[in-house]
Amino acid sequence: MAVDIGPRDFFESAIDNAAIGHTLMDFARDLARFHIIYLLEQKRLLEEACLIVEKEAKRVIGTYDYGWPQLKDTTQAERSRLGYPPNEPLLRTGELRDSITHEIEHGDTGYVGSPLKIARYQELGTQHMPPRSFLMGAAMAKEKEIHELTAEFAHKCVVKALSGMV
């Protein structure tokens, strides 16, 4: 299917028009500014997003806010016997909660997690224990907030680029 886009001489004269050439150059300059600003600010965005997920993951430890299965009666009895509250999933001493951290790698990748082996078992479950996904659950629970943060970040980068702030 052919599309008629008009006479060739119209486009040639439009391309030769200095105003259009200037506008394209301005646009290219603004894009370059945006890219520089984005690269300079990206780590700050990742830091904020990871911190949001980290705080949420720590908050949910000891709760049933994500609809996890109840602890078994035998587990609750054992927790009571050891002096822990009987029905606070993932929480005993607070070691798991306190081990949750985040890190930014190469300025463009963020991680939230725990170095403890028990974190993996709790997150993914085992053959004897259902998963209680506190990390992925936190990321999903905070997805909208992170999207809003990212949109605000992009808007600020565009405003800075268009105002020549580089």
CSV table of C-alpha atoms in Angstrom, one decimal:
chain,number,residue,atom,x,y,z
A,1,MET,CA,0.0,0.0,0.0
A,2,ALA,CA,1.4,3.4,-1.0
A,3,VAL,CA,0.8,6.5,0.9
A,4,ASP,CA,0.9,9.9,-0.8
A,5,ILE,CA,2.9,12.2,1.4
A,6,GLY,CA,2.9,15.2,-0.9
A,7,PRO,CA,5.3,16.7,-3.5
A,8,ARG,CA,9.0,16.1,-2.9
A,9,ASP,CA,9.9,19.8,-3.2
A,10,PHE,CA,7.7,20.6,-0.1
A,11,PHE,CA,9.8,18.3,2.1
A,12,GLU,CA,13.1,19.6,0.7
A,13,SER,CA,12.1,23.2,1.4
A,14,ALA,CA,10.9,22.2,4.9
A,15,ILE,CA,14.2,20.5,5.7
A,16,ASP,CA,16.1,23.5,4.4
A,17,ASN,CA,14.1,25.8,6.6
A,18,ALA,CA,16.5,27.2,9.3
A,19,ALA,CA,13.7,27.3,11.9
A,20,ILE,CA,13.1,23.6,11.7
A,21,GLY,CA,16.8,22.8,11.7
A,22,HIS,CA,17.2,24.9,14.8
A,23,THR,CA,14.3,23.2,16.5
A,24,LEU,CA,15.8,19.8,15.7
A,25,MET,CA,19.1,20.9,17.1
A,26,ASP,CA,17.4,22.2,20.3
A,27,PHE,CA,15.6,18.9,20.7
A,28,ALA,CA,18.9,17.0,20.3
A,29,ARG,CA,20.5,19.2,22.9
A,30,ASP,CA,17.6,18.8,25.3
A,31,LEU,CA,17.8,15.0,24.8
A,32,ALA,CA,21.5,15.0,25.5
A,33,ARG,CA,20.9,17.1,28.7
A,34,PHE,CA,18.1,14.8,29.8
A,35,HIS,CA,20.4,11.8,29.4
A,36,ILE,CA,23.2,13.4,31.4
A,37,ILE,CA,20.7,14.4,34.2
A,38,TYR,CA,19.2,11.0,34.2
A,39,LEU,CA,22.6,9.3,34.6
A,40,LEU,CA,23.5,11.7,37.4
A,41,GLU,CA,20.2,11.2,39.3
A,42,GLN,CA,19.6,7.5,38.6
A,43,LYS,CA,21.4,6.2,41.7
A,44,ARG,CA,19.3,8.5,43.9
A,45,LEU,CA,16.1,7.1,42.4
A,46,LEU,CA,17.3,3.5,42.9
A,47,GLU,CA,18.3,4.3,46.5
A,48,GLU,CA,14.8,5.7,47.3
A,49,ALA,CA,13.0,2.8,45.6
A,50,CYS,CA,15.1,0.2,47.3
A,51,LEU,CA,14.6,1.9,50.7
A,52,ILE,CA,10.9,1.8,50.2
A,53,VAL,CA,10.9,-1.9,49.6
A,54,GLU,CA,13.4,-2.5,52.4
A,55,LYS,CA,11.2,-0.7,54.9
A,56,GLU,CA,8.1,-2.5,53.8
A,57,ALA,CA,9.8,-5.9,54.0
A,58,LYS,CA,11.0,-5.1,57.5
A,59,ARG,CA,7.5,-3.9,58.5
A,60,VAL,CA,5.7,-7.0,57.4
A,61,ILE,CA,7.8,-9.4,59.4
A,62,GLY,CA,5.7,-10.7,62.2
A,63,THR,CA,2.4,-9.9,60.5
A,64,TYR,CA,-0.1,-11.6,58.3
A,65,ASP,CA,-0.6,-8.6,56.1
A,66,TYR,CA,0.2,-10.5,52.9
A,67,GLY,CA,-2.3,-13.3,53.6
A,68,TRP,CA,0.3,-15.9,54.6
A,69,PRO,CA,-0.9,-19.2,56.0
A,70,GLN,CA,-1.2,-19.4,59.8
A,71,LEU,CA,1.6,-20.9,61.7
A,72,LYS,CA,0.9,-24.5,62.6
A,73,ASP,CA,-0.3,-25.2,66.1
A,74,THR,CA,2.9,-27.2,66.7
A,75,THR,CA,5.1,-24.2,65.6
A,76,GLN,CA,3.1,-21.8,67.8
A,77,ALA,CA,3.5,-24.2,70.8
A,78,GLU,CA,7.3,-24.4,70.2
A,79,ARG,CA,7.6,-20.6,69.9
A,80,SER,CA,5.7,-20.2,73.2
A,81,ARG,CA,7.9,-22.8,74.9
A,82,LEU,CA,11.0,-20.9,73.7
A,83,GLY,CA,9.6,-17.5,75.0
A,84,TYR,CA,8.6,-16.0,71.7
A,85,PRO,CA,5.2,-14.7,70.8
A,86,PRO,CA,3.3,-17.7,69.4
A,87,ASN,CA,1.8,-16.2,66.2
A,88,GLU,CA,4.2,-13.7,64.6
A,89,PRO,CA,5.4,-15.3,61.4
A,90,LEU,CA,9.1,-14.8,60.5
A,91,LEU,CA,9.8,-13.0,63.7
A,92,ARG,CA,11.6,-14.4,66.7
A,93,THR,CA,14.7,-12.5,67.7
A,94,GLY,CA,14.4,-9.9,65.0
A,95,GLU,CA,17.6,-11.1,63.3
A,96,LEU,CA,15.9,-11.8,60.0
A,97,ARG,CA,14.1,-8.4,60.0
A,98,ASP,CA,17.3,-6.6,61.0
A,99,SER,CA,19.3,-8.4,58.3
A,100,ILE,CA,17.2,-6.9,55.4
A,101,THR,CA,19.3,-4.3,53.5
A,102,HIS,CA,19.6,-2.9,50.1
A,103,GLU,CA,22.5,-2.1,47.8
A,104,ILE,CA,23.0,-0.3,44.5
A,105,GLU,CA,25.5,-1.8,42.0
A,106,HIS,CA,27.1,0.1,39.2
A,107,GLY,CA,24.6,3.0,39.8
A,108,ASP,CA,22.0,1.2,37.7
A,109,THR,CA,20.9,-1.9,39.6
A,110,GLY,CA,19.3,-2.1,43.0
A,111,TYR,CA,18.9,-5.2,45.3
A,112,VAL,CA,16.9,-5.7,48.5
A,113,GLY,CA,17.5,-8.8,50.5
A,114,SER,CA,19.1,-10.6,53.4
A,115,PRO,CA,22.3,-12.7,53.6
A,116,LEU,CA,20.7,-15.1,56.0
A,117,LYS,CA,19.8,-18.6,54.7
A,118,ILE,CA,16.5,-18.6,56.6
A,119,ALA,CA,15.5,-15.7,54.4
A,120,ARG,CA,15.6,-17.8,51.3
A,121,TYR,CA,13.6,-20.6,53.1
A,122,GLN,CA,11.0,-18.2,54.3
A,123,GLU,CA,10.7,-16.4,51.0
A,124,LEU,CA,10.4,-19.5,48.8
A,125,GLY,CA,9.2,-22.1,51.3
A,126,THR,CA,10.4,-25.6,51.7
A,127,GLN,CA,8.8,-29.1,51.6
A,128,HIS,CA,7.8,-28.6,55.2
A,129,MET,CA,7.0,-24.9,55.2
A,130,PRO,CA,4.9,-22.7,52.9
A,131,PRO,CA,6.4,-19.7,51.3
A,132,ARG,CA,6.0,-16.4,53.1
A,133,SER,CA,7.3,-14.0,50.5
A,134,PHE,CA,8.3,-10.9,52.5
A,135,LEU,CA,10.7,-9.5,49.8
A,136,MET,CA,8.6,-10.0,46.7
A,137,GLY,CA,5.5,-9.2,48.6
A,138,ALA,CA,7.1,-5.9,49.7
A,139,ALA,CA,8.1,-5.1,46.2
A,140,MET,CA,4.6,-5.8,44.9
A,141,ALA,CA,2.9,-3.9,47.7
A,142,LYS,CA,5.0,-0.9,46.9
A,143,GLU,CA,4.9,-1.1,43.1
A,144,LYS,CA,2.5,1.8,42.7
A,145,GLU,CA,4.5,4.0,45.0
A,146,ILE,CA,7.7,3.2,43.1
A,147,HIS,CA,6.0,3.9,39.8
A,148,GLU,CA,4.8,7.3,41.1
A,149,LEU,CA,8.4,8.0,42.4
A,150,THR,CA,9.8,7.1,39.0
A,151,ALA,CA,7.3,9.3,37.1
A,152,GLU,CA,8.2,12.2,39.4
A,153,PHE,CA,11.9,11.5,38.8
A,154,ALA,CA,11.4,11.5,35.0
A,155,HIS,CA,9.4,14.7,35.2
A,156,LYS,CA,12.2,16.4,37.2
A,157,CYS,CA,14.8,15.3,34.7
A,158,VAL,CA,12.8,16.7,31.8
A,159,VAL,CA,12.2,20.0,33.6
A,160,LYS,CA,15.9,20.3,34.4
A,161,ALA,CA,16.9,19.4,30.8
A,162,LEU,CA,14.5,21.9,29.3
A,163,SER,CA,15.6,24.7,31.6
A,164,GLY,CA,19.3,24.1,30.7
A,165,MET,CA,20.3,22.9,34.2
A,166,VAL,CA,23.4,20.8,33.4
